[in-house]
Amino acid sequence: MQSFTAIGLNDAVAQAMSSFGFAGPTEIQTKAAAPMLAGKDLYLSSATGSGKTFAYLAPMLCAMPGGSRQVVAIIAAPTHDLAAQLFRECERMIRASGLDFEAAQFLGSVPLDRQLKRLSQKPNIVVGSAGRIRDLLANGHLDASACRYLVMDEADRLFEKETQDIACDILDAMPGSCAKVLVSATIPERTIERSARWFREPERVFLDSTEALRDSIEHWCFHASSRSKVEFLRKFEAAVKPARCLIFASSNASIFTISKKLDYLGFPAAVLKSDHDGQDRRSALDNFCSGAVRYLITTDLGARGLDVPDVSH
């Protein structure tokens, strides 16, 4: 716990971090604490699994004013799945620390009237998909005038051409005093250029995202023709029986074909597709995380940002 208070976290949040099993702050958590606590604009980048979520969440909770009945922090993500995961981590931190904050989740797949009712209960922290947050701001349902922190997770995806307008609209709605934080495993220069006009003397905390891959993951490559790939998976299952395995496909159509063939072979597999509704995607992830199924078939929808423990292959 002392190692967490040493980087500026208060006792309640430090105790929560210790209760999660952290022996001490990770490198990204140590380097992000001071600028986050000071309310500075920040670009934050490190490898998946390095502790980025708590690197901004823990100091943000320390710096937020208690007893407020206004929205003082907004966390936006490019997908419903990542937003739901971030909300769970935020709630877990609030419960473990005992802090008097209320978080609320806003996803595009949820009926608007239910979300408006939740907003009427005056949450302090709003976590959601970027499109729904933009719509709530644009229609005057979400008041950001007191917002102290805006975090945009997987920011490089939010600033791609297809979603850049949404990200810009959210940034336009923030008060000038709000600290803007862009977070991702990689933040290319084009993302910094596209977001630069909203940032005031931002700090950059960038760690080498490839180091964790080099040091902690063993790489193998097997070549197979298209018609032989499922047969290879059958042999792989028979020889290895992986504890938890991700299968990436190039498209939703490919996923359909693969899942049908694996189902015929009796593989315990779930499917994570962009054209499934939010509940189906959450169920697929929950089944994979819990071990109810050992294979998850997905596209680049599942490539980054999702925190799935103990993936073996």
CSV table of N, CA and C in Angstrom, one decimal, residues 29-87:
chain,number,residue,atom,x,y,z
A,29,GLN,N,1.6,3.2,-14.4
A,29,GLN,CA,0.8,3.8,-13.3
A,29,GLN,C,1.7,4.8,-12.5
A,30,THR,N,2.9,4.5,-12.3
A,30,THR,CA,3.9,5.4,-11.6
A,30,THR,C,4.0,6.7,-12.4
A,31,LYS,N,4.2,6.6,-13.7
A,31,LYS,CA,4.5,7.8,-14.5
A,31,LYS,C,3.3,8.6,-14.8
A,32,ALA,N,2.1,8.0,-14.8
A,32,ALA,CA,0.9,8.7,-15.1
A,32,ALA,C,0.3,9.4,-13.9
A,33,ALA,N,0.7,9.0,-12.7
A,33,ALA,CA,0.0,9.5,-11.5
A,33,ALA,C,0.2,11.0,-11.3
A,34,ALA,N,1.4,11.6,-11.4
A,34,ALA,CA,1.6,13.0,-11.2
A,34,ALA,C,0.8,13.9,-12.2
A,35,PRO,N,0.9,13.7,-13.5
A,35,PRO,CA,0.1,14.5,-14.4
A,35,PRO,C,-1.4,14.4,-14.2
A,36,MET,N,-1.9,13.1,-13.9
A,36,MET,CA,-3.3,12.9,-13.7
A,36,MET,C,-3.8,13.7,-12.5
A,37,LEU,N,-3.0,13.6,-11.4
A,37,LEU,CA,-3.4,14.2,-10.1
A,37,LEU,C,-3.4,15.7,-10.3
A,38,ALA,N,-2.5,16.2,-11.1
A,38,ALA,CA,-2.4,17.7,-11.4
A,38,ALA,C,-3.4,18.2,-12.4
A,39,GLY,N,-4.2,17.3,-13.0
A,39,GLY,CA,-5.2,17.7,-13.9
A,39,GLY,C,-4.6,18.2,-15.3
A,40,LYS,N,-3.5,17.6,-15.7
A,40,LYS,CA,-2.9,18.1,-16.9
A,40,LYS,C,-3.4,17.2,-18.1
A,41,ASP,N,-3.4,17.9,-19.3
A,41,ASP,CA,-3.7,17.1,-20.5
A,41,ASP,C,-2.6,16.1,-20.7
A,42,LEU,N,-3.0,14.9,-21.2
A,42,LEU,CA,-2.1,13.8,-21.2
A,42,LEU,C,-2.3,12.8,-22.4
A,43,TYR,N,-1.2,12.4,-23.0
A,43,TYR,CA,-1.3,11.3,-23.9
A,43,TYR,C,-0.6,10.1,-23.2
A,44,LEU,N,-1.3,9.0,-23.1
A,44,LEU,CA,-0.9,7.9,-22.3
A,44,LEU,C,-0.9,6.6,-23.1
A,45,SER,N,0.3,6.0,-23.3
A,45,SER,CA,0.4,4.8,-24.1
A,45,SER,C,1.4,3.8,-23.6
A,46,SER,N,0.9,2.6,-23.5
A,46,SER,CA,1.7,1.4,-23.1
A,46,SER,C,1.0,0.2,-23.6
A,47,ALA,N,1.6,-1.0,-23.5
A,47,ALA,CA,1.1,-2.2,-24.0
A,47,ALA,C,-0.2,-2.7,-23.3
A,48,THR,N,-1.0,-3.4,-24.0
A,48,THR,CA,-2.2,-4.0,-23.3
A,48,THR,C,-1.7,-4.9,-22.2
A,49,GLY,N,-2.3,-4.8,-21.0
A,49,GLY,CA,-2.0,-5.6,-19.9
A,49,GLY,C,-1.0,-5.0,-19.0
A,50,SER,N,-0.6,-3.7,-19.3
A,50,SER,CA,0.4,-3.0,-18.5
A,50,SER,C,-0.2,-2.2,-17.3
A,51,GLY,N,-1.5,-2.2,-17.3
A,51,GLY,CA,-2.2,-1.5,-16.2
A,51,GLY,C,-2.7,-0.1,-16.5
A,52,LYS,N,-2.9,0.2,-17.8
A,52,LYS,CA,-3.3,1.5,-18.3
A,52,LYS,C,-4.6,2.0,-17.7
A,53,THR,N,-5.6,1.1,-17.5
A,53,THR,CA,-6.9,1.6,-17.0
A,53,THR,C,-6.8,2.2,-15.6
A,54,PHE,N,-6.1,1.5,-14.8
A,54,PHE,CA,-5.9,2.0,-13.4
A,54,PHE,C,-4.9,3.1,-13.4
A,55,ALA,N,-4.1,3.2,-14.4
A,55,ALA,CA,-3.1,4.3,-14.5
A,55,ALA,C,-3.8,5.7,-14.5
A,56,TYR,N,-5.0,5.7,-15.2
A,56,TYR,CA,-5.7,7.0,-15.2
A,56,TYR,C,-6.9,6.9,-14.2
A,57,LEU,N,-7.5,5.8,-14.0
A,57,LEU,CA,-8.7,5.7,-13.1
A,57,LEU,C,-8.3,6.0,-11.6
A,58,ALA,N,-7.2,5.4,-11.1
A,58,ALA,CA,-6.9,5.5,-9.7
A,58,ALA,C,-6.6,7.0,-9.4
A,59,PRO,N,-5.7,7.7,-10.1
A,59,PRO,CA,-5.5,9.1,-9.7
A,59,PRO,C,-6.7,10.0,-10.0
A,60,MET,N,-7.5,9.7,-11.0
A,60,MET,CA,-8.7,10.5,-11.3
A,60,MET,C,-9.6,10.4,-10.1
A,61,LEU,N,-9.8,9.3,-9.5
A,61,LEU,CA,-10.7,9.1,-8.4
A,61,LEU,C,-10.2,9.9,-7.2
A,62,CYS,N,-8.9,9.9,-7.0
A,62,CYS,CA,-8.2,10.7,-5.9
A,62,CYS,C,-8.4,12.2,-6.1
A,63,ALA,N,-8.4,12.7,-7.3
A,63,ALA,CA,-8.5,14.1,-7.6
A,63,ALA,C,-9.9,14.6,-7.7
A,64,MET,N,-10.9,13.8,-7.9
A,64,MET,CA,-12.3,14.2,-8.1
A,64,MET,C,-12.8,14.7,-6.7
A,65,PRO,N,-13.6,15.8,-6.8
A,65,PRO,CA,-14.2,16.3,-5.5
A,65,PRO,C,-15.4,15.4,-5.0
A,66,GLY,N,-15.4,15.2,-3.8
A,66,GLY,CA,-16.4,14.3,-3.2
A,66,GLY,C,-17.7,15.1,-3.0
A,67,GLY,N,-18.8,14.5,-2.9
A,67,GLY,CA,-20.1,15.1,-2.6
A,67,GLY,C,-20.7,15.9,-3.7
A,68,SER,N,-20.2,15.8,-4.9
A,68,SER,CA,-20.7,16.5,-6.1
A,68,SER,C,-21.9,15.8,-6.6
A,69,ARG,N,-22.9,16.6,-7.1
A,69,ARG,CA,-24.1,16.0,-7.8
A,69,ARG,C,-24.1,16.3,-9.2
A,70,GLN,N,-22.8,16.5,-9.8
A,70,GLN,CA,-22.7,16.8,-11.2
A,70,GLN,C,-21.7,15.7,-11.8
A,71,VAL,N,-21.7,15.7,-13.1
A,71,VAL,CA,-20.8,14.8,-13.8
A,71,VAL,C,-19.4,15.5,-13.8
A,72,VAL,N,-18.4,14.8,-13.2
A,72,VAL,CA,-17.1,15.4,-13.1
A,72,VAL,C,-16.1,14.6,-13.9
A,73,ALA,N,-16.5,13.5,-14.4
A,73,ALA,CA,-15.5,12.7,-15.3
A,73,ALA,C,-16.3,11.9,-16.3
A,74,ILE,N,-15.8,11.9,-17.5
A,74,ILE,CA,-16.4,11.1,-18.7
A,74,ILE,C,-15.3,10.3,-19.3
A,75,ILE,N,-15.7,9.0,-19.4
A,75,ILE,CA,-14.7,8.0,-20.1
A,75,ILE,C,-15.4,7.5,-21.3
A,76,ALA,N,-14.8,7.7,-22.5
A,76,ALA,CA,-15.4,7.3,-23.8
A,76,ALA,C,-14.6,6.3,-24.4
A,77,ALA,N,-15.2,5.3,-25.0
A,77,ALA,CA,-14.5,4.2,-25.7
A,77,ALA,C,-15.1,4.0,-27.1
A,78,PRO,N,-14.4,3.4,-28.0
A,78,PRO,CA,-14.9,3.2,-29.4
A,78,PRO,C,-16.0,2.1,-29.5
A,79,THR,N,-16.0,1.2,-28.6
A,79,THR,CA,-16.9,0.0,-28.8
A,79,THR,C,-17.7,-0.2,-27.5
A,80,HIS,N,-18.9,-0.8,-27.6
A,80,HIS,CA,-19.7,-1.1,-26.5
A,80,HIS,C,-19.0,-2.1,-25.5
A,81,ASP,N,-18.2,-3.0,-26.1
A,81,ASP,CA,-17.6,-4.0,-25.3
A,81,ASP,C,-16.5,-3.4,-24.4
A,82,LEU,N,-15.7,-2.6,-24.9
A,82,LEU,CA,-14.7,-1.9,-24.1
A,82,LEU,C,-15.3,-1.0,-23.1
A,83,ALA,N,-16.3,-0.2,-23.5
A,83,ALA,CA,-17.0,0.7,-22.6
A,83,ALA,C,-17.6,-0.1,-21.4
A,84,ALA,N,-18.2,-1.3,-21.6
A,84,ALA,CA,-18.7,-2.1,-20.6
A,84,ALA,C,-17.6,-2.6,-19.6
A,85,GLN,N,-16.5,-3.0,-20.2
A,85,GLN,CA,-15.4,-3.4,-19.4
A,85,GLN,C,-14.8,-2.3,-18.5
A,86,LEU,N,-14.7,-1.1,-19.1
A,86,LEU,CA,-14.2,0.0,-18.3
A,86,LEU,C,-15.2,0.4,-17.2
A,87,PHE,N,-16.5,0.3,-17.5
A,87,PHE,CA,-17.4,0.6,-16.4
A,87,PHE,C,-17.3,-0.4,-15.3
